[in-house]
Coordinates of N, CA, C and O in Angstrom, one line a residue:
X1 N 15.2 5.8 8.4 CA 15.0 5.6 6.9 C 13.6 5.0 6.8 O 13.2 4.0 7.5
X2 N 13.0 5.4 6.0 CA 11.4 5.3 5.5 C 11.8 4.5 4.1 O 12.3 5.1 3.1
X3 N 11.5 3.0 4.1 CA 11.6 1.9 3.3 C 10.0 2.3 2.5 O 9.2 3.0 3.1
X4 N 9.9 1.9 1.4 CA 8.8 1.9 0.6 C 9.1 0.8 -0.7 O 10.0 0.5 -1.5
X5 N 8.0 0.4 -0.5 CA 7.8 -0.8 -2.0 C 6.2 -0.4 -3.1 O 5.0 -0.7 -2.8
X6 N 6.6 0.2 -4.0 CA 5.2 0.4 -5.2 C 5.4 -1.3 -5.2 O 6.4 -1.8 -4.7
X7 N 4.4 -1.9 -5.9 CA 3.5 -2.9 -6.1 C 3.2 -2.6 -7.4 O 2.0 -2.0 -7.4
X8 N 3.8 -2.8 -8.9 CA 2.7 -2.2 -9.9 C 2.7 -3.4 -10.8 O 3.1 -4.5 -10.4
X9 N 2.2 -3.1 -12.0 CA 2.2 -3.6 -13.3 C 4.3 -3.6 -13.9 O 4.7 -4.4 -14.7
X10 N 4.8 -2.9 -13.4 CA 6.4 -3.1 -13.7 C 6.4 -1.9 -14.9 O 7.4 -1.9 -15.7
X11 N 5.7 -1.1 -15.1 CA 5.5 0.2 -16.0 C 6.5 1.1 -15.9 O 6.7 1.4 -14.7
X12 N 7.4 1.8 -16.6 CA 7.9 3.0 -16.3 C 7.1 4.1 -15.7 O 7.8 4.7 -14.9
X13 N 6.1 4.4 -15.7 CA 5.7 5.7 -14.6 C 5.8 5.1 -13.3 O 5.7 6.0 -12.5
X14 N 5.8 3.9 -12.6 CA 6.1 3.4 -11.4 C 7.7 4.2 -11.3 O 7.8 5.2 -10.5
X15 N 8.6 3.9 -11.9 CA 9.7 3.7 -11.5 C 10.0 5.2 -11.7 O 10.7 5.7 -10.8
X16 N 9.4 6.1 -12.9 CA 9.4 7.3 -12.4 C 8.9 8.5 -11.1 O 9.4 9.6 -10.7
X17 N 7.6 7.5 -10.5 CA 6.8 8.1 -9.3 C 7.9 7.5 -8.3 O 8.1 8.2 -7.3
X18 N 8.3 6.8 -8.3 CA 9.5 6.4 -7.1 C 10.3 7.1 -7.1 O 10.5 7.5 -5.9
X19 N 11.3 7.7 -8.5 CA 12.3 8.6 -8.4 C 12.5 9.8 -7.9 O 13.4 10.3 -7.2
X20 N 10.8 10.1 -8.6 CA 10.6 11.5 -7.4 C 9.8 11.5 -5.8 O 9.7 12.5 -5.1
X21 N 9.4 10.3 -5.6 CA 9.0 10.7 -4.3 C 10.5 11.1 -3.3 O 10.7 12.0 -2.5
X22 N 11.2 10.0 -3.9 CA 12.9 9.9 -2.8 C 13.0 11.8 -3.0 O 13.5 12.6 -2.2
X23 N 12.5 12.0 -4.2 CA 13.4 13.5 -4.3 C 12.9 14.2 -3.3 O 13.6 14.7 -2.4
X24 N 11.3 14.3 -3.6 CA 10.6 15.2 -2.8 C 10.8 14.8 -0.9 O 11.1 15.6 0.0
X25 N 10.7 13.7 -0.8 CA 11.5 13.1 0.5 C 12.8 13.8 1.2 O 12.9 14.3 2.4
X26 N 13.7 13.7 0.3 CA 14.8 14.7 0.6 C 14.5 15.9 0.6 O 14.9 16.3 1.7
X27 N 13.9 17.1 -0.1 CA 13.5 18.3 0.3 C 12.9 18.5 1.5 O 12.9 19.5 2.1
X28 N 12.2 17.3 1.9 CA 11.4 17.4 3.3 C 12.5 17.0 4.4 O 12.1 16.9 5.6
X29 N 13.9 16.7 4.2 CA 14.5 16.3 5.0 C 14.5 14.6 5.6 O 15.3 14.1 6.4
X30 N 13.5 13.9 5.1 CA 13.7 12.7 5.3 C 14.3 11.8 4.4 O 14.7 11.9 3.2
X31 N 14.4 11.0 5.2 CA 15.7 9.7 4.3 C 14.8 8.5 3.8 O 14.4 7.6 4.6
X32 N 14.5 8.5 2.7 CA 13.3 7.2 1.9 C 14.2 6.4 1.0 O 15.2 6.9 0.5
X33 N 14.0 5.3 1.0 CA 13.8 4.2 -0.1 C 12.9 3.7 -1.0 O 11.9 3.2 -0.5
X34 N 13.0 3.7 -2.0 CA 11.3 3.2 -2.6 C 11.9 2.2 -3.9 O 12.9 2.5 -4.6
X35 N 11.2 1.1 -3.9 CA 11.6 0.4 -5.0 C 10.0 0.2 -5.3 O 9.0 0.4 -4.7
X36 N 10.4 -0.4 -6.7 CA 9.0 -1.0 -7.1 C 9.0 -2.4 -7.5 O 10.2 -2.6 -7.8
X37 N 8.6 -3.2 -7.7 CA 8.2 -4.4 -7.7 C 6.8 -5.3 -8.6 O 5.6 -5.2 -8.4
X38 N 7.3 -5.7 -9.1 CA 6.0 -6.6 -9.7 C 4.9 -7.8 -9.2 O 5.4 -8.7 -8.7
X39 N 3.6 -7.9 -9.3 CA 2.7 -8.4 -8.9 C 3.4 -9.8 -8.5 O 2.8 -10.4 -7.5
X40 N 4.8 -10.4 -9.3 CA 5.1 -11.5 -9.2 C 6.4 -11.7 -8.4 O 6.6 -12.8 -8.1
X41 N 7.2 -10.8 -8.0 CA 7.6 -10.7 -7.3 C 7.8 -10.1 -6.2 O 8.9 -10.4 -5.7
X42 N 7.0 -9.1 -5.4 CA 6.8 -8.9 -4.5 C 7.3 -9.5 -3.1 O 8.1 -9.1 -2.3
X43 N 6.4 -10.5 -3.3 CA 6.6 -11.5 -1.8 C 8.0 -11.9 -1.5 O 8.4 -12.0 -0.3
X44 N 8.7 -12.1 -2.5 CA 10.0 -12.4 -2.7 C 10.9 -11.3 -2.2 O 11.9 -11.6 -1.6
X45 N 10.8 -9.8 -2.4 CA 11.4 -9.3 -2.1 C 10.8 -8.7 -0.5 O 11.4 -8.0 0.2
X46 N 9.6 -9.2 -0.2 CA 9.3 -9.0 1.6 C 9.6 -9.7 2.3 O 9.6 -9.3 3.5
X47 N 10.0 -10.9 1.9 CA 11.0 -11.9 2.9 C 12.0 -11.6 2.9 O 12.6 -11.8 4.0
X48 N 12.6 -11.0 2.0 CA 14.1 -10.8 1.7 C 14.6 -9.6 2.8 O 15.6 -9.7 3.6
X49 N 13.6 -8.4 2.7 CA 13.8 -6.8 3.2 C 12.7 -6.5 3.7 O 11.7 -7.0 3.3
X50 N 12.9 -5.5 4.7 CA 12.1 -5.1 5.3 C 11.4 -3.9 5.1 O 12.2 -3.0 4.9
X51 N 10.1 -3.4 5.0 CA 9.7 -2.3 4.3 C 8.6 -1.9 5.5 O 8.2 -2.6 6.4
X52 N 8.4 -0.6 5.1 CA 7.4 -0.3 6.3 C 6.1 0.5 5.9 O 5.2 1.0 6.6
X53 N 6.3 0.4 4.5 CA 5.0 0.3 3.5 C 4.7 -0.4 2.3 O 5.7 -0.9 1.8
X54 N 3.9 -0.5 1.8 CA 3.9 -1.1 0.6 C 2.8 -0.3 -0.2 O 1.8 -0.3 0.5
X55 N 2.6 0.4 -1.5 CA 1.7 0.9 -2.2 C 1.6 0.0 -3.2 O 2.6 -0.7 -3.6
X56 N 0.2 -0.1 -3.7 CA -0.4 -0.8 -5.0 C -0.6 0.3 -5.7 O -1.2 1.3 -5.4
X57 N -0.1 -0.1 -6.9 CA -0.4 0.9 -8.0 C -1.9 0.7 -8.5 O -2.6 -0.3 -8.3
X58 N -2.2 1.8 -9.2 CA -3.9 2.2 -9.9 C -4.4 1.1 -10.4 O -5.3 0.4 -10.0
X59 N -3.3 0.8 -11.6 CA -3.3 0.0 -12.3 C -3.6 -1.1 -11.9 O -4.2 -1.9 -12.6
X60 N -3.3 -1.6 -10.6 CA -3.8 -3.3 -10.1 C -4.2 -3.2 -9.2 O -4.1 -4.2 -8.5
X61 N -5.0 -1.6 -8.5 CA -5.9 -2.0 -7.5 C -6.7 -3.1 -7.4 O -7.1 -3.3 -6.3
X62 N -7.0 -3.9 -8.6 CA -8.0 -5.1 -8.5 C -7.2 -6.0 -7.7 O -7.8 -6.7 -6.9
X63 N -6.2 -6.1 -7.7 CA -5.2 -7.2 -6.6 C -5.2 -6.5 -5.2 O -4.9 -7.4 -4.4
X64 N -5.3 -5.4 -4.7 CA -5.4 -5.1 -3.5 C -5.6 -6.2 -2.8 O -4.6 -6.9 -2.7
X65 N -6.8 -6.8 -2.1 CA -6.6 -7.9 -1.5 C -5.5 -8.9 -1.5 O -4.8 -9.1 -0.5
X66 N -5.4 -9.5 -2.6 CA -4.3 -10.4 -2.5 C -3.5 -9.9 -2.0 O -3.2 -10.3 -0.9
X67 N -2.5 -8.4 -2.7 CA -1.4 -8.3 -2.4 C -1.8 -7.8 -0.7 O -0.7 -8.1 -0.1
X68 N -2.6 -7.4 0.2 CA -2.9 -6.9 1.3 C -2.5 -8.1 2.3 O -1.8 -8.1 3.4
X69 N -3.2 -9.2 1.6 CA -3.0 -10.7 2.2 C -2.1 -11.3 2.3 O -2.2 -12.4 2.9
X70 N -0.7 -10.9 1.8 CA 0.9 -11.2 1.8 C 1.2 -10.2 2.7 O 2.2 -10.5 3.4
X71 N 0.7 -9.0 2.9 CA 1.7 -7.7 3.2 C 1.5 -8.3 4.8 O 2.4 -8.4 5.6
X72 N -0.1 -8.8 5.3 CA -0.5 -8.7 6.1 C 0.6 -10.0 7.2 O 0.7 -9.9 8.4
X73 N 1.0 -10.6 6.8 CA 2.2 -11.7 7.2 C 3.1 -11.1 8.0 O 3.8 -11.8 8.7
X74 N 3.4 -10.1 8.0 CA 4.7 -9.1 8.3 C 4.2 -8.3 9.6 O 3.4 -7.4 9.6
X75 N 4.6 -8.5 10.3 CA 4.6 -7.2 11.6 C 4.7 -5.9 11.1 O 5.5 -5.7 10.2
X76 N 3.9 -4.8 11.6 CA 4.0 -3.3 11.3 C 4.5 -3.0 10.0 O 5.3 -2.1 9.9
X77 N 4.0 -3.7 8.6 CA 3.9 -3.4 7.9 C 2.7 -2.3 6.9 O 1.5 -2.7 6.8
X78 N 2.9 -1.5 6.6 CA 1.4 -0.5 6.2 C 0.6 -1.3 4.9 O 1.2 -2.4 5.1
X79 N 0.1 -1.5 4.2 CA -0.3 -1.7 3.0 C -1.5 -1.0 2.3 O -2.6 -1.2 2.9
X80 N -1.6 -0.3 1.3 CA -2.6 0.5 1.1 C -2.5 1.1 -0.6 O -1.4 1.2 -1.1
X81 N -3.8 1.3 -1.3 CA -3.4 1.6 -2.6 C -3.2 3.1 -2.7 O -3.2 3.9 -1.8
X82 N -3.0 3.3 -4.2 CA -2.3 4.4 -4.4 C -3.4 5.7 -4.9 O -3.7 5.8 -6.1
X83 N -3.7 6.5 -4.0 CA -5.0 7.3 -5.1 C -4.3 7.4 -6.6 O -3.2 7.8 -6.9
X84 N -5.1 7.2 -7.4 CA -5.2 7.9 -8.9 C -4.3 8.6 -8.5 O -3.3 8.4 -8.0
X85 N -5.0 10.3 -8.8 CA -4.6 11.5 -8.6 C -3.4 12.1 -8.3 O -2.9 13.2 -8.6
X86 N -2.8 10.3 -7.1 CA -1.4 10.7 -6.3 C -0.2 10.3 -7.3 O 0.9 10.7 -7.1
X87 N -0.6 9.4 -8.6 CA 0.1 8.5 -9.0 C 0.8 9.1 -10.5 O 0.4 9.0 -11.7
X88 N 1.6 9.4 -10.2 CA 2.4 10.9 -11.3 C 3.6 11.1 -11.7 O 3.4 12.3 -12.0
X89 N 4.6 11.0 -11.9 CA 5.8 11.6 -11.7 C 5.8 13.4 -11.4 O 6.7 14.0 -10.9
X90 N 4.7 13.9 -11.8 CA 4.9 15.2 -11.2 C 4.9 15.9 -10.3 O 3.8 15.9 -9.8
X91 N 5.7 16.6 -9.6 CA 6.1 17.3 -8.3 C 4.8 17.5 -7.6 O 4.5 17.0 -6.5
X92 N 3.7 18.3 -8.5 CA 2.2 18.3 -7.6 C 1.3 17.0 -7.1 O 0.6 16.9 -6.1
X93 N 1.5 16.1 -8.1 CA 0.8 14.7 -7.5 C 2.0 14.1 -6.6 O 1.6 13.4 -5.7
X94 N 3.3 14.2 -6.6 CA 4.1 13.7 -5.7 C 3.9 14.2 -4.3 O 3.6 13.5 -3.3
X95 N 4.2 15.4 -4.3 CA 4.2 15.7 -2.7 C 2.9 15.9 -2.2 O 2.8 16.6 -1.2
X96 N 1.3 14.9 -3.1 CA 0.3 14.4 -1.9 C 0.6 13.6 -1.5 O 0.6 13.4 -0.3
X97 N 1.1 12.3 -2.7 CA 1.6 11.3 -2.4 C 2.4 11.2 -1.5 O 2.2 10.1 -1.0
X98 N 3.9 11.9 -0.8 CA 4.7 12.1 0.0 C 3.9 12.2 1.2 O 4.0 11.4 2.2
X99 N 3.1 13.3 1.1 CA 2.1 13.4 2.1 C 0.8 12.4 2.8 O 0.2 12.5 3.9
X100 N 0.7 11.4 1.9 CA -0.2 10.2 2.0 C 0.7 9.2 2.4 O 0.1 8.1 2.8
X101 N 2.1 9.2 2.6 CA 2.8 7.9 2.8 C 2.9 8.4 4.4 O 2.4 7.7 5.3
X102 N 3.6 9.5 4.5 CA 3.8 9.8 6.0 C 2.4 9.7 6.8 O 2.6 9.3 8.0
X103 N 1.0 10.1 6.3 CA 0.2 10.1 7.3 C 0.3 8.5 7.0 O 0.9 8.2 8.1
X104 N 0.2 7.7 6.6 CA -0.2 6.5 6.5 C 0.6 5.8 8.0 O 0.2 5.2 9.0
X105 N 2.1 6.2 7.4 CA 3.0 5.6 9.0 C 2.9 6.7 10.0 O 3.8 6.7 10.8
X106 N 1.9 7.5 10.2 CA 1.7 8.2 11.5 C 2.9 8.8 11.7 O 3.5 8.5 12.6
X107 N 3.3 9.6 10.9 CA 4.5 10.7 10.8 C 3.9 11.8 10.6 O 4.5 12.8 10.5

């Protein structure tokens, strides 16, 4: 299972680009999790559970570092932002994004 944590502003298109990645995930035959999470609680939920990515949403690429600087605490954790372009609920920006999470963990 392929754990994933968005990082956003707490927006509904977060929580809808999550919905469909799991989908497009399962068409590809893999088993994902993705939650999203808020700038404010994040950390809270990376102590809690284990993830083996973390994306930053468009919207708060300006926090990349910080949030990079928490993720970076964790063993084999990925951390990385989200292209624009990838960040959609639609099937065609989803499965780059699908495609950008697997190269990310070297799948």
């Amino acid at each position: 299972m392929i754990r994933v944590m968005f990082v956003c502003a707490g927006g509904m298109s977060t929580a809808m680009t999550a919905k469909k990645l799991v989908e497009v995930a399962e068409k590809n035959q893999v088993e994902m999790e993705v939650i999203a999470r808020g700038t404010t609680d994040f950390m809270v939920e990376l102590q809690d559970n284990e993830y083996d990515i973390v994306l930053v949403a468009p919207q708060i690429r300006h926090r990349f570092k910080e949030v990079n600087a928490e993720v970076a605490k964790y063993e084999n954790v990925v951390c990385e932002k989200i292209p624009p372009a990838m960040y959609a609920p639609m099937e065609p920006a989803v499965k780059k994004l699908f495609k950008f999470v697997m190269d990310a963990l070297g799948k």
